[in-house]
Amino acid sequence: YLSRQAKLDRAISLIDQALAMQPEYSWALRRKGWMLEDHNRLPEAEAAFRRAVELTPANPAANFALSHVLRRQKNWREALGFDNKAIELNPRYVRALTGRALILYHMNHPGPALKDAEAVIAARPDWAEGYVRKARVLVRLGRGDEAHELLGALDERLGFNELLIYWRARL
């Protein structure tokens, strides 16, 4: 599937065969969920991720995956619990931290969202996503000029970056 040698239905069939042999294979459930998420089959992806969390509740990747698909469905409150769990299990899980920043932004909690965005920037200073999260919160706080300065200052440091260009224009 990842190398485009099998289409989605064939890859899902192979994953389902593996799950028939080992129903508690959490990695296979997560892989199935990500494949389904890639094709916007979000309820099916959610079901796969829920089963993975059920089987391995202490797995931060399973919790993050479920949060991700819940975010895609704008189920902010429930997604927050799974990102919180992923971060509790692995405080350095930057993808979960940026996900939580987005959730808090959408739930209109700009202070905690800003704190998470700054933590993402500290953990991965060469990754545009943390800066975008922070800029969006700054705009919400009425600090748009500061947001534009923040993103504008990254051009030279990060080089051409489509995410930064998009959000600078949008903000």
Coordinates of N, CA, C and O in Angstrom, one line a residue:
Y1 N 0.8 -1.2 0.0 CA 0.0 0.0 0.0 C 0.9 1.3 0.0 O 0.7 2.1 -0.8
L2 N 1.8 1.3 0.9 CA 2.7 2.5 1.0 C 3.5 2.7 -0.2 O 3.9 3.8 -0.6
S3 N 3.9 1.6 -0.9 CA 4.7 1.7 -2.1 C 3.9 1.7 -3.3 O 4.4 1.6 -4.4
R4 N 2.5 1.8 -3.1 CA 1.6 1.8 -4.2 C 1.5 0.5 -5.0 O 1.2 0.6 -6.2
Q5 N 1.9 -0.6 -4.4 CA 1.8 -1.8 -5.1 C 0.5 -2.5 -4.9 O 0.2 -3.5 -5.5
A6 N -0.2 -2.0 -3.9 CA -1.6 -2.6 -3.6 C -2.5 -1.4 -3.3 O -2.1 -0.4 -2.6
K7 N -3.7 -1.5 -3.9 CA -4.7 -0.4 -3.6 C -5.3 -0.7 -2.2 O -5.1 -1.7 -1.6
L8 N -6.0 0.3 -1.8 CA -6.6 0.3 -0.4 C -7.3 -1.0 -0.1 O -7.1 -1.6 0.9
D9 N -8.3 -1.4 -1.0 CA -9.1 -2.6 -0.7 C -8.2 -3.8 -0.5 O -8.5 -4.6 0.4
R10 N -7.2 -4.0 -1.3 CA -6.3 -5.2 -1.2 C -5.5 -5.1 0.1 O -5.3 -6.1 0.8
A11 N -5.0 -3.9 0.4 CA -4.2 -3.7 1.6 C -5.1 -4.0 2.9 O -4.6 -4.7 3.8
I12 N -6.3 -3.5 2.9 CA -7.2 -3.7 4.0 C -7.5 -5.2 4.1 O -7.5 -5.8 5.2
S13 N -7.7 -5.9 3.0 CA -7.9 -7.3 3.0 C -6.7 -8.1 3.6 O -6.9 -9.0 4.4
L14 N -5.5 -7.7 3.3 CA -4.3 -8.3 3.9 C -4.3 -8.0 5.4 O -3.9 -8.9 6.2
I15 N -4.5 -6.8 5.8 CA -4.6 -6.5 7.2 C -5.6 -7.3 7.9 O -5.4 -7.8 9.0
D16 N -6.8 -7.4 7.3 CA -7.9 -8.2 8.0 C -7.5 -9.6 8.1 O -7.9 -10.3 9.1
Q17 N -6.7 -10.2 7.1 CA -6.2 -11.5 7.2 C -5.3 -11.7 8.4 O -5.4 -12.7 9.2
A18 N -4.4 -10.7 8.6 CA -3.5 -10.7 9.7 C -4.3 -10.7 11.0 O -4.0 -11.4 12.0
L19 N -5.4 -9.8 11.1 CA -6.2 -9.7 12.3 C -7.0 -10.9 12.5 O -7.3 -11.3 13.7
A20 N -7.4 -11.7 11.5 CA -8.1 -12.9 11.7 C -7.2 -13.9 12.4 O -7.7 -14.7 13.2
M21 N -5.9 -13.9 12.1 CA -4.9 -14.8 12.7 C -4.6 -14.3 14.1 O -4.3 -15.1 15.0
Q22 N -4.5 -13.0 14.3 CA -4.2 -12.5 15.6 C -5.0 -11.2 15.9 O -4.6 -10.1 15.6
P23 N -6.2 -11.4 16.4 CA -7.2 -10.3 16.6 C -6.7 -9.2 17.5 O -7.2 -8.1 17.4
E24 N -5.7 -9.5 18.3 CA -5.2 -8.4 19.2 C -4.0 -7.8 18.7 O -3.2 -7.2 19.5
Y25 N -3.8 -7.7 17.4 CA -2.6 -7.2 16.8 C -2.8 -5.7 16.7 O -3.3 -5.2 15.7
S26 N -2.4 -4.9 17.7 CA -2.7 -3.5 17.7 C -2.1 -2.7 16.6 O -2.7 -1.8 16.0
W27 N -0.8 -3.1 16.3 CA -0.2 -2.3 15.2 C -1.0 -2.5 13.9 O -1.2 -1.5 13.1
A28 N -1.5 -3.7 13.6 CA -2.3 -3.9 12.4 C -3.5 -3.0 12.4 O -3.9 -2.5 11.4
L29 N -4.2 -2.9 13.5 CA -5.3 -2.1 13.6 C -5.0 -0.6 13.4 O -5.8 0.1 12.7
R30 N -3.9 -0.2 13.9 CA -3.5 1.2 13.7 C -3.2 1.5 12.2 O -3.6 2.4 11.6
R31 N -2.4 0.5 11.6 CA -2.1 0.7 10.2 C -3.4 0.7 9.4 O -3.5 1.5 8.5
K32 N -4.3 -0.2 9.7 CA -5.6 -0.2 9.0 C -6.3 1.2 9.2 O -6.8 1.8 8.2
G33 N -6.3 1.7 10.4 CA -6.9 3.0 10.6 C -6.3 4.1 9.8 O -7.0 4.9 9.3
W34 N -5.0 4.1 9.8 CA -4.3 5.2 9.0 C -4.6 5.1 7.5 O -4.8 6.1 6.8
M35 N -4.7 3.8 7.0 CA -5.0 3.7 5.6 C -6.4 4.2 5.3 O -6.7 4.9 4.3
L36 N -7.4 3.9 6.2 CA -8.7 4.3 6.0 C -8.8 5.8 6.2 O -9.5 6.5 5.4
E37 N -8.0 6.4 7.1 CA -8.0 7.8 7.3 C -7.5 8.5 6.1 O -8.0 9.6 5.6
D38 N -6.5 7.9 5.4 CA -5.9 8.5 4.2 C -7.0 8.7 3.1 O -6.9 9.5 2.2
H39 N -8.0 7.8 3.1 CA -9.1 7.9 2.1 C -10.4 8.5 2.7 O -11.5 8.2 2.1
N40 N -10.3 9.2 3.8 CA -11.4 9.9 4.4 C -12.5 9.0 4.8 O -13.7 9.4 4.9
R41 N -12.2 7.7 5.1 CA -13.2 6.8 5.6 C -13.1 6.8 7.1 O -12.7 5.9 7.8
L42 N -13.5 8.0 7.7 CA -13.2 8.3 9.1 C -14.0 7.5 10.1 O -13.4 7.1 11.1
P43 N -15.3 7.1 9.9 CA -15.9 6.3 10.9 C -15.2 4.9 11.0 O -15.1 4.3 12.1
E44 N -14.8 4.3 9.8 CA -14.1 3.1 9.8 C -12.7 3.2 10.5 O -12.3 2.3 11.3
A45 N -12.0 4.3 10.2 CA -10.7 4.5 10.8 C -10.9 4.7 12.3 O -10.1 4.1 13.1
E46 N -11.9 5.4 12.7 CA -12.2 5.6 14.2 C -12.4 4.2 14.8 O -11.9 4.0 15.9
A47 N -13.2 3.3 14.2 CA -13.4 2.0 14.8 C -12.1 1.2 15.0 O -11.9 0.6 16.0
A48 N -11.3 1.3 14.0 CA -10.0 0.6 14.1 C -9.1 1.1 15.2 O -8.5 0.4 16.0
F49 N -9.1 2.5 15.3 CA -8.3 3.1 16.3 C -8.9 2.9 17.7 O -8.1 2.7 18.7
R50 N -10.2 2.9 17.8 CA -10.8 2.6 19.1 C -10.5 1.2 19.6 O -10.2 1.0 20.8
R51 N -10.5 0.2 18.7 CA -10.1 -1.1 19.0 C -8.6 -1.2 19.4 O -8.3 -1.9 20.4
A52 N -7.8 -0.5 18.8 CA -6.4 -0.5 19.1 C -6.2 0.1 20.5 O -5.4 -0.4 21.3
V53 N -6.9 1.2 20.9 CA -6.8 1.8 22.2 C -7.3 0.8 23.2 O -6.8 0.6 24.3
E54 N -8.4 0.1 22.9 CA -9.0 -0.9 23.8 C -8.0 -2.0 24.1 O -7.9 -2.4 25.3
L55 N -7.3 -2.4 23.1 CA -6.3 -3.5 23.3 C -5.0 -3.1 24.0 O -4.4 -3.8 24.7
T56 N -4.6 -1.8 23.7 CA -3.3 -1.3 24.2 C -3.6 0.1 24.7 O -3.1 1.1 24.1
P57 N -4.3 0.3 25.8 CA -4.6 1.6 26.4 C -3.3 2.4 26.8 O -3.4 3.6 26.8
A58 N -2.2 1.7 27.0 CA -1.0 2.4 27.4 C -0.1 2.7 26.3 O 1.1 3.1 26.4
N59 N -0.6 2.6 25.0 CA 0.2 2.9 23.8 C -0.1 4.3 23.4 O -1.2 4.6 22.9
P60 N 0.9 5.2 23.5 CA 0.6 6.6 23.1 C 0.3 6.7 21.6 O -0.6 7.6 21.3
A61 N 0.8 5.9 20.7 CA 0.5 6.0 19.3 C -1.0 5.7 19.0 O -1.6 6.3 18.2
A62 N -1.5 4.7 19.8 CA -2.9 4.3 19.6 C -3.8 5.5 20.0 O -4.8 5.8 19.4
N63 N -3.5 6.1 21.2 CA -4.3 7.2 21.7 C -4.2 8.4 20.8 O -5.2 9.1 20.5
F64 N -3.0 8.7 20.3 CA -2.8 9.8 19.3 C -3.6 9.6 18.1 O -4.3 10.5 17.5
A65 N -3.6 8.4 17.5 CA -4.3 8.0 16.3 C -5.8 8.3 16.4 O -6.4 8.9 15.6
L66 N -6.3 7.8 17.6 CA -7.8 8.0 17.8 C -8.1 9.5 17.9 O -9.0 10.0 17.3
S67 N -7.2 10.2 18.6 CA -7.4 11.7 18.7 C -7.4 12.3 17.4 O -8.2 13.2 17.1
H68 N -6.5 11.9 16.5 CA -6.3 12.5 15.2 C -7.6 12.4 14.4 O -8.1 13.3 13.8
V69 N -8.2 11.2 14.4 CA -9.4 11.0 13.5 C -10.6 11.7 14.2 O -11.5 12.2 13.5
L70 N -10.6 11.7 15.5 CA -11.7 12.5 16.2 C -11.6 14.0 15.9 O -12.6 14.7 15.6
R71 N -10.3 14.5 15.8 CA -10.1 15.9 15.4 C -10.6 16.1 14.0 O -11.3 17.2 13.7
R72 N -10.3 15.2 13.1 CA -10.8 15.4 11.7 C -12.3 15.4 11.6 O -12.9 16.0 10.7
Q73 N -13.0 14.8 12.6 CA -14.4 14.9 12.6 C -15.0 16.0 13.5 O -16.2 16.1 13.8
K74 N -14.0 16.9 14.0 CA -14.4 18.0 14.8 C -15.0 17.6 16.2 O -15.8 18.4 16.8
N75 N -14.6 16.4 16.6 CA -15.1 16.0 18.0 C -14.0 16.4 19.0 O -13.2 15.5 19.5
W76 N -13.9 17.7 19.2 CA -12.8 18.3 20.0 C -12.7 17.7 21.4 O -11.6 17.4 21.9
R77 N -13.8 17.7 22.1 CA -13.8 17.3 23.5 C -13.3 15.8 23.7 O -12.4 15.6 24.5
E78 N -13.8 14.9 22.9 CA -13.4 13.5 23.0 C -11.9 13.4 22.6 O -11.1 12.7 23.2
A79 N -11.6 14.1 21.5 CA -10.2 14.0 21.0 C -9.2 14.5 22.1 O -8.1 13.9 22.2
L80 N -9.6 15.5 22.8 CA -8.7 16.1 23.9 C -8.3 15.0 24.9 O -7.1 14.9 25.2
G81 N -9.2 14.2 25.3 CA -8.9 13.1 26.2 C -7.8 12.2 25.7 O -6.9 11.7 26.5
F82 N -7.9 11.8 24.4 CA -6.9 10.9 23.9 C -5.5 11.5 23.7 O -4.5 10.9 23.8
D83 N -5.5 12.8 23.3 CA -4.2 13.5 23.2 C -3.6 13.6 24.6 O -2.4 13.5 24.8
N84 N -4.4 14.0 25.5 CA -3.9 14.1 26.9 C -3.3 12.8 27.4 O -2.3 12.7 28.0
K85 N -4.0 11.7 27.1 CA -3.5 10.3 27.5 C -2.2 10.1 26.7 O -1.2 9.6 27.4
A86 N -2.1 10.4 25.5 CA -0.8 10.1 24.7 C 0.3 10.9 25.3 O 1.4 10.4 25.5
I87 N 0.0 12.2 25.7 CA 1.1 13.0 26.3 C 1.4 12.5 27.7 O 2.6 12.5 28.1
E88 N 0.4 12.1 28.4 CA 0.7 11.5 29.8 C 1.6 10.3 29.6 O 2.6 10.1 30.4
L89 N 1.4 9.5 28.6 CA 2.2 8.2 28.4 C 3.6 8.6 27.9 O 4.5 7.8 28.2
N90 N 3.6 9.6 27.1 CA 4.9 10.0 26.5 C 5.0 11.5 26.4 O 4.5 12.1 25.4
P91 N 5.5 12.2 27.4 CA 5.5 13.7 27.5 C 6.3 14.3 26.3 O 6.1 15.5 26.0
R92 N 7.1 13.6 25.6 CA 7.8 14.1 24.4 C 7.1 13.8 23.1 O 7.7 14.0 22.0
Y93 N 5.9 13.4 23.1 CA 5.1 13.1 21.9 C 4.6 14.4 21.3 O 3.6 14.8 21.5
V94 N 5.5 14.9 20.4 CA 5.2 16.2 19.9 C 4.0 16.3 19.0 O 3.3 17.2 18.9
R95 N 3.7 15.2 18.2 CA 2.5 15.2 17.4 C 1.3 15.3 18.2 O 0.3 16.0 17.9
A96 N 1.3 14.6 19.4 CA 0.1 14.7 20.3 C 0.0 16.1 20.9 O -1.1 16.7 21.0
L97 N 1.1 16.7 21.2 CA 1.2 18.1 21.7 C 0.6 19.1 20.7 O -0.2 20.0 21.1
T98 N 1.0 19.0 19.4 CA 0.5 19.9 18.4 C -1.0 19.6 18.2 O -1.8 20.6 18.0
G99 N -1.4 18.4 18.3 CA -2.8 18.1 18.2 C -3.6 18.7 19.3 O -4.7 19.2 19.1
R100 N -3.1 18.6 20.5 CA -3.8 19.2 21.6 C -3.8 20.7 21.5 O -4.9 21.3 21.8
A101 N -2.8 21.3 21.0 CA -2.8 22.8 20.8 C -3.9 23.1 19.8 O -4.7 24.1 20.1
L102 N -4.1 22.4 18.8 CA -5.2 22.6 17.8 C -6.6 22.5 18.5 O -7.5 23.3 18.3
I103 N -6.7 21.4 19.3 CA -8.0 21.2 20.0 C -8.3 22.3 20.9 O -9.4 22.9 20.9
L104 N -7.3 22.7 21.7 CA -7.6 23.8 22.6 C -7.9 25.1 21.9 O -8.7 25.9 22.4
Y105 N -7.3 25.3 20.8 CA -7.6 26.5 19.9 C -9.1 26.5 19.6 O -9.8 27.4 19.7
H106 N -9.5 25.3 19.0 CA -10.9 25.2 18.6 C -11.9 25.2 19.7 O -13.1 25.6 19.5
M107 N -11.5 24.8 20.9 CA -12.3 24.9 22.1 C -12.3 26.3 22.8 O -12.9 26.4 23.9
N108 N -11.6 27.2 22.2 CA -11.4 28.6 22.7 C -10.8 28.6 24.0 O -11.2 29.3 24.9
H109 N -9.6 27.9 24.1 CA -8.8 28.0 25.3 C -7.4 28.5 24.8 O -6.5 27.7 24.7
P110 N -7.3 29.8 24.5 CA -6.1 30.2 23.9 C -4.8 30.2 24.7 O -3.7 29.9 24.2
G111 N -5.0 30.4 26.0 CA -3.8 30.3 26.9 C -3.1 28.9 26.9 O -1.9 28.9 26.6
P112 N -3.8 27.9 27.2 CA -3.2 26.5 27.1 C -2.8 26.2 25.7 O -1.8 25.5 25.5
A113 N -3.5 26.6 24.7 CA -3.1 26.3 23.3 C -1.8 27.0 23.0 O -0.9 26.4 22.3
L114 N -1.6 28.2 23.4 CA -0.3 29.0 23.2 C 0.8 28.2 23.9 O 1.9 28.1 23.4
K115 N 0.5 27.8 25.1 CA 1.6 27.1 25.9 C 2.0 25.8 25.1 O 3.2 25.5 25.0
D116 N 1.0 25.0 24.6 CA 1.4 23.8 23.9 C 2.1 24.2 22.6 O 3.1 23.5 22.2
A117 N 1.7 25.2 21.9 CA 2.4 25.6 20.6 C 3.8 26.0 20.9 O 4.7 25.6 20.2
E118 N 4.0 26.7 22.0 CA 5.4 27.1 22.4 C 6.2 25.8 22.8 O 7.4 25.8 22.5
A119 N 5.6 24.8 23.4 CA 6.3 23.6 23.7 C 6.7 22.8 22.4 O 7.8 22.2 22.4
V120 N 5.8 22.9 21.4 CA 6.1 22.2 20.2 C 7.3 22.9 19.5 O 8.2 22.3 19.0
I121 N 7.3 24.2 19.5 CA 8.4 25.0 18.9 C 9.7 24.7 19.7 O 10.8 24.5 19.0
A122 N 9.7 24.6 21.0 CA 10.9 24.3 21.8 C 11.4 22.9 21.4 O 12.6 22.7 21.3
A123 N 10.5 21.9 21.2 CA 10.9 20.6 21.0 C 11.4 20.4 19.5 O 12.3 19.6 19.3
R124 N 10.7 21.1 18.6 CA 11.1 20.9 17.2 C 11.2 22.3 16.5 O 10.3 22.7 15.8
P125 N 12.2 23.1 16.8 CA 12.3 24.4 16.3 C 12.4 24.6 14.8 O 12.2 25.7 14.2
D126 N 12.7 23.5 14.0 CA 12.7 23.6 12.6 C 11.5 23.0 11.9 O 11.4 22.8 10.7
W127 N 10.4 22.9 12.7 CA 9.1 22.3 12.2 C 8.1 23.5 12.2 O 7.8 24.1 13.2
A128 N 7.6 23.8 11.0 CA 6.7 24.9 10.8 C 5.4 24.8 11.6 O 4.8 25.8 12.0
E129 N 4.9 23.6 11.9 CA 3.6 23.4 12.5 C 3.5 24.1 13.8 O 2.4 24.7 14.1
G130 N 4.5 24.1 14.7 CA 4.4 24.7 16.0 C 4.2 26.2 15.8 O 3.4 26.9 16.6
Y131 N 4.9 26.8 14.9 CA 4.8 28.2 14.6 C 3.4 28.6 14.1 O 2.9 29.7 14.5
V132 N 2.9 27.8 13.3 CA 1.6 28.0 12.7 C 0.5 28.0 13.9 O -0.4 28.8 14.0
R133 N 0.7 27.0 14.7 CA -0.3 26.9 15.9 C -0.2 28.1 16.7 O -1.2 28.7 17.1
K134 N 1.0 28.6 17.0 CA 1.2 29.8 17.8 C 0.6 31.0 17.1 O -0.1 31.8 17.7
A135 N 0.9 31.2 15.8 CA 0.4 32.3 15.1 C -1.2 32.3 15.1 O -1.8 33.4 15.3
R136 N -1.8 31.2 14.9 CA -3.2 31.2 15.0 C -3.8 31.6 16.3 O -4.8 32.4 16.4
V137 N -3.2 31.2 17.4 CA -3.6 31.6 18.7 C -3.4 33.1 18.9 O -4.2 33.8 19.4
L138 N -2.2 33.6 18.4 CA -1.9 35.0 18.6 C -3.0 35.9 17.9 O -3.5 36.9 18.4
V139 N -3.4 35.4 16.7 CA -4.5 36.1 16.0 C -5.8 36.1 16.8 O -6.4 37.1 17.0
R140 N -6.1 35.0 17.4 CA -7.3 34.9 18.2 C -7.2 35.8 19.4 O -8.2 36.3 19.8
L141 N -6.0 36.0 19.9 CA -5.8 36.9 21.0 C -5.7 38.4 20.6 O -5.5 39.2 21.5
G142 N -5.9 38.7 19.3 CA -5.9 40.0 18.9 C -4.5 40.5 18.7 O -4.2 41.7 18.6
R143 N -3.5 39.6 18.5 CA -2.1 40.0 18.3 C -1.6 39.5 16.9 O -0.6 38.9 16.7
G144 N -2.4 40.0 15.9 CA -2.2 39.6 14.5 C -0.8 40.1 14.0 O -0.1 39.3 13.3
D145 N -0.4 41.3 14.4 CA 0.9 41.8 13.9 C 2.0 40.9 14.4 O 3.0 40.6 13.7
E146 N 1.9 40.4 15.7 CA 2.9 39.6 16.2 C 2.9 38.2 15.5 O 4.0 37.6 15.3
A147 N 1.8 37.7 15.1 CA 1.6 36.5 14.4 C 2.3 36.6 13.0 O 3.1 35.7 12.6
H148 N 2.1 37.7 12.3 CA 2.7 37.9 11.0 C 4.2 38.0 11.1 O 5.0 37.5 10.3
E149 N 4.7 38.7 12.2 CA 6.1 38.8 12.4 C 6.7 37.5 12.7 O 7.8 37.1 12.1
L150 N 6.1 36.7 13.5 CA 6.6 35.3 13.8 C 6.7 34.5 12.6 O 7.8 33.9 12.3
L151 N 5.7 34.4 11.7 CA 5.8 33.6 10.5 C 6.7 34.2 9.5 O 7.5 33.5 8.8
G152 N 6.8 35.5 9.4 CA 7.7 36.2 8.4 C 9.1 36.0 8.8 O 10.0 35.8 7.8
A153 N 9.4 35.9 10.0 CA 10.8 35.7 10.4 C 11.4 34.3 10.1 O 12.6 34.1 10.2
L154 N 10.5 33.4 9.8 CA 10.9 32.0 9.5 C 11.3 31.8 8.1 O 11.9 30.8 7.8
D155 N 11.0 32.7 7.2 CA 11.3 32.5 5.7 C 12.8 32.1 5.5 O 13.1 31.1 4.9
E156 N 13.7 32.9 6.1 CA 15.1 32.7 5.9 C 15.5 31.4 6.6 O 16.3 30.6 6.1
R157 N 15.0 31.2 7.8 CA 15.5 30.1 8.6 C 15.0 28.7 8.1 O 15.7 27.7 8.0
L158 N 13.7 28.7 7.7 CA 13.1 27.4 7.3 C 13.1 27.2 5.8 O 12.8 26.2 5.3
G159 N 13.3 28.3 5.0 CA 13.3 28.3 3.6 C 11.9 28.2 3.1 O 10.9 28.4 3.8
F160 N 11.7 27.8 1.9 CA 10.4 27.7 1.3 C 9.6 26.6 2.0 O 10.0 25.5 2.2
N161 N 8.4 27.0 2.5 CA 7.6 26.1 3.3 C 6.1 26.4 2.9 O 5.6 27.5 3.3
E162 N 5.4 25.5 2.3 CA 4.1 25.7 1.8 C 3.1 26.0 3.0 O 2.2 26.8 2.9
L163 N 3.3 25.3 4.1 CA 2.4 25.5 5.3 C 2.6 26.9 5.8 O 1.5 27.6 6.1
L164 N 3.8 27.4 5.9 CA 4.0 28.8 6.4 C 3.4 29.8 5.4 O 2.7 30.8 5.8
I165 N 3.6 29.6 4.1 CA 3.1 30.5 3.1 C 1.5 30.5 3.1 O 0.9 31.6 3.1
Y166 N 0.9 29.4 3.2 CA -0.5 29.3 3.3 C -1.1 30.0 4.5 O -2.0 30.9 4.4
W167 N -0.5 29.8 5.7 CA -1.0 30.4 6.9 C -0.7 31.9 7.0 O -1.5 32.7 7.5
R168 N 0.4 32.3 6.5 CA 0.7 33.8 6.4 C -0.4 34.4 5.6 O -0.9 35.5 6.0
A169 N -0.7 33.9 4.4 CA -1.7 34.5 3.6 C -3.1 34.4 4.2 O -3.8 35.4 4.2
R170 N -3.4 33.3 4.9 CA -4.7 33.1 5.5 C -4.9 34.0 6.7 O -6.0 34.6 6.9
L171 N -3.9 34.2 7.5 CA -4.0 35.0 8.7 C -4.0 36.5 8.4 O -4.5 37.3 9.0

